[in-house]
Amino acid sequence: MAQVVKRAYKYRFYPTPEQAAELARTFGCARMVYNKALEERTRAYTLEGRKVSYVQSSAALTEWKRTDDLAFLNEVSSVPLQQALRHLQAAFANFFAKRAGYPTFKSRKKSRASAEYTRSAFKYRDGALTLAKMDGPLNIFWSRPLPEGAEPSTVTVSRDAAGRWFVSILCQDAIRPLGPTSNTVGVDAGITALATLSTGEKIVNPRHERADRRKLAKAQRALARMQKGSANRQKAKLKVARVYARICDRRRDFLHKLTTRLVRETQTVVIEDLTVRNMVKNHKLARAISDASWREMRTMLEYKTQWYGRELVVVDRWFPSSKLCSACGILQDEMPLNVRTWECACGAAHDRDVNAAKNILAAGLAER
Ligand SMILES: [Zn+2]
């Protein structure tokens, strides 16, 4: 039976100067409403021990719009402003449930510029998406089609640090579970190879990445040489953001293909929980990128296995996957990082990463 899931489709788009100005205004107003409501809730909470609800924040927004100082809030679509208040409400709900820290102010420089439009604030017809307060549809680069008969429920517009515009369209989608298989696979996270499978296959980093990383390191060095506050520094910053964004995009694309393939081919995927490792601060570029992709890959595997009726097992104990012989189970005393292949006393010859992946698979299947 098909399962109905909400799925986001993200595309790049190219706004007209008028649309860009309208969106920049909307981002600014949404951020301001969020911050102002946060300030008010904080004041009520610390001074009066009183919790402010979404309804009360929404009523306050109506009042703000009536004052001369804040009348400009009327110039943008009201929906993204309401959505900002909903996000704040969710942030407080997470805080009170101890799932997150106290909500923080959004800054123009550090926060992602975005605005969320619900049903009443956009039109989607014949492949054209038009937002409230705009004359014409957005010029979207449809890298893949929306599913047949898709009914978008929410549209989120954003601009990244590299100055690129994106629209993320949330749709209901029917997903059919895949046919049964009894295959299982263990995945070992790496740095030189992105991942190694217990089948012996090594997943190498995407093509282009080596060159892109060199460009990134070069751009970062250039940025470090620039005077603070200078126009050239601004330019150098944008350059770093662009190269970084390209690396992330290519990675994501690659990870989507890899995780879809793993989920298609196997019933059970076993991975390591690397949160322990991530707590060790390491600013080396290669490690940072590899940790980020590992987190992203785990997230993708989590929802894709769920979508397609497969299983993901996360080995959550810290166990010596590299030091254990997967053939006889004997633990080696030590296994320095530079040892790539080794031979156990039992006679088994191992590739370090394949052996680790096999142990991860065995541990996951045993834990299940
Ligand atoms: Zn052995």
Short mmCIF file of C-alpha atoms and ligand atoms in Angstrom, two decimals:
data_model
loop_
_atom_site.label_atom_id
_atom_site.label_comp_id
_atom_site.label_asym_id
_atom_site.label_seq_id
_atom_site.Cartn_x
_atom_site.Cartn_y
_atom_site.Cartn_z
CA MET A 1 0.00 0.00 0.00
CA ALA A 2 1.24 3.45 -0.83
CA GLN A 3 2.18 5.71 2.05
CA VAL A 4 1.37 9.42 1.95
CA VAL A 5 4.29 11.56 3.12
CA LYS A 6 5.12 15.25 3.05
CA ARG A 7 8.08 15.88 0.88
CA ALA A 8 9.96 19.09 0.14
CA TYR A 9 11.18 19.91 -3.37
CA LYS A 10 13.86 22.58 -3.49
CA TYR A 11 14.73 24.63 -6.55
CA ARG A 12 16.84 27.59 -7.42
CA PHE A 13 15.08 30.64 -8.81
CA TYR A 14 16.06 33.97 -10.30
CA PRO A 15 13.96 36.91 -9.00
CA THR A 16 13.41 40.12 -10.95
CA PRO A 17 14.88 43.18 -9.19
CA GLU A 18 11.38 44.04 -7.94
CA GLN A 19 10.79 40.52 -6.61
CA ALA A 20 14.22 40.53 -4.94
CA ALA A 21 13.43 43.84 -3.25
CA GLU A 22 10.01 42.60 -2.12
CA LEU A 23 11.52 39.41 -0.71
CA ALA A 24 14.35 41.26 1.05
CA ARG A 25 11.71 43.51 2.68
CA THR A 26 9.67 40.46 3.69
CA PHE A 27 12.73 38.71 5.18
CA GLY A 28 13.53 41.85 7.18
CA CYS A 29 9.96 42.26 8.47
CA ALA A 30 9.64 38.56 9.40
CA ARG A 31 12.94 38.71 11.29
CA MET A 32 11.87 41.90 13.06
CA VAL A 33 8.51 40.44 14.09
CA TYR A 34 10.24 37.31 15.39
CA ASN A 35 12.74 39.34 17.43
CA LYS A 36 10.14 41.77 18.77
CA ALA A 37 7.84 38.95 19.85
CA LEU A 38 10.77 37.14 21.46
CA GLU A 39 11.68 40.29 23.36
CA GLU A 40 8.10 40.66 24.57
CA ARG A 41 7.82 37.02 25.62
CA THR A 42 11.16 37.23 27.45
CA ARG A 43 10.04 40.38 29.28
CA ALA A 44 6.72 38.81 30.32
CA TYR A 45 8.45 35.60 31.38
CA THR A 46 11.31 37.13 33.42
CA LEU A 47 9.46 40.10 34.94
CA GLU A 48 6.00 38.65 35.45
CA GLY A 49 6.59 34.88 35.27
CA ARG A 50 3.94 34.86 32.55
CA LYS A 51 3.91 32.70 29.40
CA VAL A 52 2.79 34.45 26.22
CA SER A 53 0.83 32.34 23.74
CA TYR A 54 0.90 32.41 19.95
CA VAL A 55 -2.58 34.01 19.95
CA GLN A 56 -1.35 36.80 22.22
CA SER A 57 1.74 37.38 20.04
CA SER A 58 -0.49 37.49 17.00
CA ALA A 59 -2.76 40.08 18.67
CA ALA A 60 0.34 42.13 19.53
CA LEU A 61 1.39 42.02 15.85
CA THR A 62 -1.98 43.51 14.88
CA GLU A 63 -1.36 46.32 17.38
CA TRP A 64 2.16 46.98 16.07
CA LYS A 65 0.83 47.35 12.55
CA ARG A 66 -1.50 50.14 13.77
CA THR A 67 1.37 52.28 15.14
CA ASP A 68 3.14 54.87 12.94
CA ASP A 69 6.58 53.40 13.66
CA LEU A 70 5.68 49.91 12.49
CA ALA A 71 3.07 50.69 9.83
CA PHE A 72 5.54 49.45 7.19
CA LEU A 73 4.79 45.89 8.34
CA ASN A 74 1.54 46.28 6.37
CA GLU A 75 3.47 46.56 3.13
CA VAL A 76 4.53 42.90 3.00
CA SER A 77 2.38 39.77 2.95
CA SER A 78 1.04 39.08 6.44
CA VAL A 79 1.48 35.31 6.12
CA PRO A 80 5.30 35.14 6.50
CA LEU A 81 4.96 37.36 9.59
CA GLN A 82 2.41 34.99 11.12
CA GLN A 83 4.65 32.05 10.22
CA ALA A 84 7.57 33.76 12.02
CA LEU A 85 5.38 33.84 15.15
CA ARG A 86 4.54 30.15 14.67
CA HIS A 87 8.25 29.33 14.44
CA LEU A 88 8.85 31.27 17.65
CA GLN A 89 6.01 29.32 19.27
CA ALA A 90 7.67 26.06 18.20
CA ALA A 91 11.05 27.27 19.54
CA PHE A 92 9.44 27.96 22.94
CA ALA A 93 7.61 24.61 22.91
CA ASN A 94 11.00 22.91 22.35
CA PHE A 95 12.53 24.99 25.12
CA PHE A 96 9.80 24.14 27.66
CA ALA A 97 10.02 20.46 26.70
CA LYS A 98 13.80 20.70 27.33
CA ARG A 99 14.56 19.70 23.74
CA ALA A 100 16.35 22.97 23.00
CA GLY A 101 17.90 26.01 24.64
CA TYR A 102 16.18 29.35 25.08
CA PRO A 103 15.23 30.90 21.72
CA THR A 104 17.73 33.46 20.43
CA PHE A 105 17.36 36.59 18.34
CA LYS A 106 17.74 36.28 14.59
CA SER A 107 20.57 38.41 13.22
CA ARG A 108 20.68 39.91 9.75
CA LYS A 109 24.19 38.59 9.21
CA LYS A 110 24.13 35.17 10.83
CA SER A 111 20.59 33.86 10.39
CA ARG A 112 19.38 32.34 7.15
CA ALA A 113 17.18 34.85 5.34
CA SER A 114 13.87 33.14 4.68
CA ALA A 115 10.10 33.59 4.53
CA GLU A 116 7.38 30.96 4.67
CA TYR A 117 4.15 31.19 2.67
CA THR A 118 1.14 28.98 3.38
CA ARG A 119 -1.78 28.12 1.07
CA SER A 120 -3.51 31.51 1.16
CA ALA A 121 -0.35 33.41 0.24
CA PHE A 122 0.66 31.78 -3.04
CA LYS A 123 -0.84 30.47 -6.25
CA TYR A 124 0.41 27.38 -8.03
CA ARG A 125 -1.09 26.74 -11.43
CA ASP A 126 0.24 25.05 -14.56
CA GLY A 127 3.75 24.91 -13.17
CA ALA A 128 3.82 28.60 -12.29
CA LEU A 129 4.30 29.74 -8.69
CA THR A 130 3.22 33.26 -7.74
CA LEU A 131 3.68 34.67 -4.23
CA ALA A 132 1.42 37.20 -2.50
CA LYS A 133 2.22 40.86 -3.30
CA MET A 134 3.89 39.89 -6.58
CA ASP A 135 2.74 40.60 -10.12
CA GLY A 136 4.24 37.61 -11.86
CA PRO A 137 5.41 34.06 -11.13
CA LEU A 138 8.91 33.26 -9.91
CA ASN A 139 11.44 32.27 -12.54
CA ILE A 140 12.18 28.80 -11.15
CA PHE A 141 14.75 26.41 -12.57
CA TRP A 142 12.78 23.14 -12.40
CA SER A 143 15.70 20.69 -12.00
CA ARG A 144 13.14 17.89 -11.50
CA PRO A 145 9.36 18.01 -11.88
CA LEU A 146 6.93 18.24 -9.00
CA PRO A 147 5.02 14.95 -8.71
CA GLU A 148 1.97 14.60 -10.95
CA GLY A 149 -1.05 16.40 -9.47
CA ALA A 150 1.01 17.74 -6.55
CA GLU A 151 -0.78 20.09 -4.18
CA PRO A 152 1.82 22.34 -2.55
CA SER A 153 0.91 23.22 1.04
CA THR A 154 3.82 25.45 2.07
CA VAL A 155 6.41 27.42 0.13
CA THR A 156 9.63 28.62 1.77
CA VAL A 157 11.77 31.20 0.02
CA SER A 158 15.37 31.73 1.12
CA ARG A 159 18.64 33.33 0.13
CA ASP A 160 21.95 31.75 1.12
CA ALA A 161 25.27 33.35 2.06
CA ALA A 162 26.40 33.07 -1.57
CA GLY A 163 23.46 35.27 -2.64
CA ARG A 164 21.54 32.43 -4.35
CA TRP A 165 17.76 32.23 -4.11
CA PHE A 166 15.89 29.01 -3.36
CA VAL A 167 12.30 28.00 -3.11
CA SER A 168 11.34 24.87 -1.17
CA ILE A 169 7.89 23.50 -2.00
CA LEU A 170 6.22 21.13 0.45
CA CYS A 171 3.90 18.61 -1.23
CA GLN A 172 1.98 15.51 -0.33
CA ASP A 173 3.43 12.55 -2.13
CA ALA A 174 2.40 8.91 -2.32
CA ILE A 175 5.31 6.51 -1.89
CA ARG A 176 5.11 2.82 -2.70
CA PRO A 177 7.17 0.47 -0.51
CA LEU A 178 9.89 -1.41 -2.38
CA GLY A 179 9.79 -5.14 -3.02
CA PRO A 180 11.23 -7.36 -0.29
CA THR A 181 14.91 -8.28 -0.11
CA SER A 182 16.96 -9.99 2.60
CA ASN A 183 20.16 -8.05 1.92
CA THR A 184 21.88 -6.31 4.80
CA VAL A 185 24.77 -3.87 4.76
CA GLY A 186 27.10 -2.24 7.30
CA VAL A 187 28.53 1.19 6.51
CA ASP A 188 31.79 2.55 7.91
CA ALA A 189 32.31 6.32 7.78
CA GLY A 190 35.64 7.49 6.51
CA ILE A 191 37.54 10.57 5.54
CA THR A 192 39.58 9.54 2.53
CA ALA A 193 36.75 7.37 1.24
CA LEU A 194 33.34 8.77 2.12
CA ALA A 195 32.14 5.36 3.26
CA THR A 196 33.08 1.70 3.06
CA LEU A 197 30.46 -1.03 2.81
CA SER A 198 30.64 -4.45 4.44
CA THR A 199 30.37 -5.88 0.91
CA GLY A 200 33.87 -4.55 0.28
CA GLU A 201 32.78 -1.63 -1.85
CA LYS A 202 34.42 1.73 -1.23
CA ILE A 203 32.38 4.84 -1.85
CA VAL A 204 34.87 7.48 -2.87
CA ASN A 205 34.26 11.20 -2.53
CA PRO A 206 32.44 12.85 -5.43
CA ARG A 207 34.42 13.78 -8.48
CA HIS A 208 35.43 17.46 -8.58
CA GLU A 209 35.63 17.58 -4.82
CA ARG A 210 39.39 17.52 -4.59
CA ALA A 211 39.65 20.50 -6.93
CA ASP A 212 36.80 22.29 -5.15
CA ARG A 213 38.45 21.82 -1.78
CA ARG A 214 41.69 23.28 -3.13
CA LYS A 215 39.73 26.28 -4.39
CA LEU A 216 38.04 26.63 -1.02
CA ALA A 217 41.34 26.58 0.86
CA LYS A 218 42.72 29.18 -1.53
CA ALA A 219 39.66 31.43 -1.13
CA GLN A 220 39.90 31.11 2.65
CA ARG A 221 43.57 32.10 2.61
CA ALA A 222 42.72 35.12 0.47
CA LEU A 223 39.97 36.11 2.88
CA ALA A 224 42.31 35.90 5.86
CA ARG A 225 44.65 38.42 4.22
CA MET A 226 41.94 41.06 3.69
CA GLN A 227 41.51 44.09 5.93
CA LYS A 228 38.43 43.88 8.17
CA GLY A 229 35.54 45.98 6.90
CA SER A 230 37.04 46.53 3.43
CA ALA A 231 35.09 46.07 0.21
CA ASN A 232 37.57 43.42 -0.93
CA ARG A 233 36.96 41.44 2.22
CA GLN A 234 33.25 41.44 1.46
CA LYS A 235 34.02 40.13 -2.04
CA ALA A 236 36.41 37.48 -0.69
CA LYS A 237 33.76 36.37 1.80
CA LEU A 238 31.21 35.90 -0.97
CA LYS A 239 33.77 33.89 -2.94
CA VAL A 240 34.33 31.52 0.01
CA ALA A 241 30.57 31.14 0.46
CA ARG A 242 30.11 30.32 -3.25
CA VAL A 243 32.78 27.61 -3.35
CA TYR A 244 31.52 26.14 -0.09
CA ALA A 245 27.93 26.12 -1.35
CA ARG A 246 29.01 24.30 -4.51
CA ILE A 247 30.82 21.62 -2.49
CA CYS A 248 27.74 21.14 -0.30
CA ASP A 249 25.36 20.97 -3.29
CA ARG A 250 27.44 18.35 -5.08
CA ARG A 251 27.81 16.39 -1.88
CA ARG A 252 24.07 16.44 -1.21
CA ASP A 253 23.32 15.29 -4.73
CA PHE A 254 25.83 12.49 -4.35
CA LEU A 255 24.46 11.48 -0.92
CA HIS A 256 20.91 11.36 -2.29
CA LYS A 257 21.96 8.93 -5.01
CA LEU A 258 23.99 6.80 -2.59
CA THR A 259 21.29 6.57 0.11
CA THR A 260 18.55 5.83 -2.42
CA ARG A 261 20.67 3.03 -3.83
CA LEU A 262 21.42 1.55 -0.37
CA VAL A 263 17.74 1.65 0.58
CA ARG A 264 16.70 0.07 -2.74
CA GLU A 265 19.21 -2.76 -2.54
CA THR A 266 19.00 -3.71 1.14
CA GLN A 267 16.44 -4.44 3.83
CA THR A 268 18.63 -3.44 6.78
CA VAL A 269 21.30 -0.74 6.81
CA VAL A 270 23.60 -0.53 9.84
CA ILE A 271 25.61 2.61 10.59
CA GLU A 272 27.66 3.94 13.49
CA ASP A 273 26.52 6.72 15.77
CA LEU A 274 29.32 9.22 15.48
CA THR A 275 28.08 11.85 17.92
CA VAL A 276 30.85 10.84 20.33
CA ARG A 277 33.46 11.49 17.70
CA ASN A 278 31.86 14.80 16.77
CA MET A 279 32.31 16.10 20.29
CA VAL A 280 36.05 16.16 19.71
CA LYS A 281 36.65 19.61 18.28
CA ASN A 282 38.55 19.44 15.07
CA HIS A 283 38.66 22.31 12.67
CA LYS A 284 40.40 20.49 9.87
CA LEU A 285 38.47 21.09 6.68
CA ALA A 286 38.37 17.49 5.49
CA ARG A 287 37.07 16.28 8.84
CA ALA A 288 34.47 19.04 9.07
CA ILE A 289 33.10 18.24 5.61
CA SER A 290 33.13 14.50 6.23
CA ASP A 291 31.31 14.89 9.57
CA ALA A 292 28.71 17.14 7.99
CA SER A 293 28.06 14.65 5.19
CA TRP A 294 27.85 11.79 7.63
CA ARG A 295 25.13 13.60 9.59
CA GLU A 296 23.31 14.41 6.37
CA MET A 297 23.61 10.81 5.16
CA ARG A 298 22.17 9.52 8.43
CA THR A 299 19.19 11.89 8.17
CA MET A 300 18.54 10.77 4.59
CA LEU A 301 18.76 7.10 5.58
CA GLU A 302 16.38 7.73 8.49
CA TYR A 303 13.56 9.04 6.35
CA LYS A 304 14.18 6.95 3.24
CA THR A 305 14.20 3.64 5.15
CA GLN A 306 10.94 4.75 6.76
CA TRP A 307 9.41 5.75 3.43
CA TYR A 308 10.24 2.50 1.72
CA GLY A 309 9.59 0.04 4.53
CA ARG A 310 13.27 -0.67 5.20
CA GLU A 311 15.20 -0.67 8.46
CA LEU A 312 18.04 1.49 9.76
CA VAL A 313 20.01 0.28 12.78
CA VAL A 314 22.35 2.73 14.48
CA VAL A 315 25.04 1.06 16.56
CA ASP A 316 24.99 3.39 19.50
CA ARG A 317 27.67 1.90 21.67
CA TRP A 318 31.23 2.95 21.18
CA PHE A 319 32.74 -0.33 20.17
CA PRO A 320 36.16 -1.11 18.64
CA SER A 321 35.01 -1.78 15.08
CA SER A 322 38.54 -1.36 13.67
CA LYS A 323 40.40 -3.49 16.21
CA LEU A 324 38.13 -6.52 16.02
CA CYS A 325 38.81 -9.33 13.53
CA SER A 326 35.51 -9.89 11.73
CA ALA A 327 36.50 -13.49 10.94
CA CYS A 328 37.47 -14.84 14.40
CA GLY A 329 36.35 -12.07 16.80
CA ILE A 330 39.75 -11.60 18.42
CA LEU A 331 40.50 -8.07 19.56
CA GLN A 332 43.81 -6.61 18.43
CA ASP A 333 45.82 -4.63 20.99
CA GLU A 334 46.16 -1.60 18.81
CA MET A 335 45.34 -0.42 15.32
CA PRO A 336 47.17 2.81 14.42
CA LEU A 337 45.40 5.03 11.87
CA ASN A 338 48.10 4.51 9.23
CA VAL A 339 47.50 0.75 9.08
CA ARG A 340 45.26 0.24 6.05
CA THR A 341 45.53 -3.55 5.69
CA TRP A 342 46.42 -6.16 8.25
CA GLU A 343 46.48 -9.87 8.87
CA CYS A 344 44.97 -11.54 11.92
CA ALA A 345 46.61 -14.47 13.77
CA CYS A 346 43.69 -16.59 12.47
CA GLY A 347 44.99 -16.05 8.95
CA ALA A 348 42.32 -13.61 7.75
CA ALA A 349 43.63 -10.72 5.68
CA HIS A 350 41.70 -7.49 6.22
CA ASP A 351 41.21 -4.15 4.62
CA ARG A 352 40.87 -1.91 7.66
CA ASP A 353 37.63 -0.16 6.61
CA VAL A 354 35.90 -3.23 5.11
CA ASN A 355 36.63 -5.12 8.33
CA ALA A 356 35.16 -2.25 10.37
CA ALA A 357 32.04 -2.19 8.19
CA LYS A 358 31.59 -5.95 8.66
CA ASN A 359 31.84 -5.53 12.45
CA ILE A 360 29.32 -2.70 12.38
CA LEU A 361 26.90 -4.89 10.44
CA ALA A 362 27.33 -7.80 12.89
CA ALA A 363 26.90 -5.51 15.92
CA GLY A 364 23.78 -3.95 14.41
CA LEU A 365 22.16 -7.27 13.56
CA ALA A 366 22.94 -8.56 17.06
CA GLU A 367 21.49 -5.47 18.70
CA ARG A 368 18.26 -5.49 16.79
ZN ZN B 1 41.00 -13.32 13.15
#
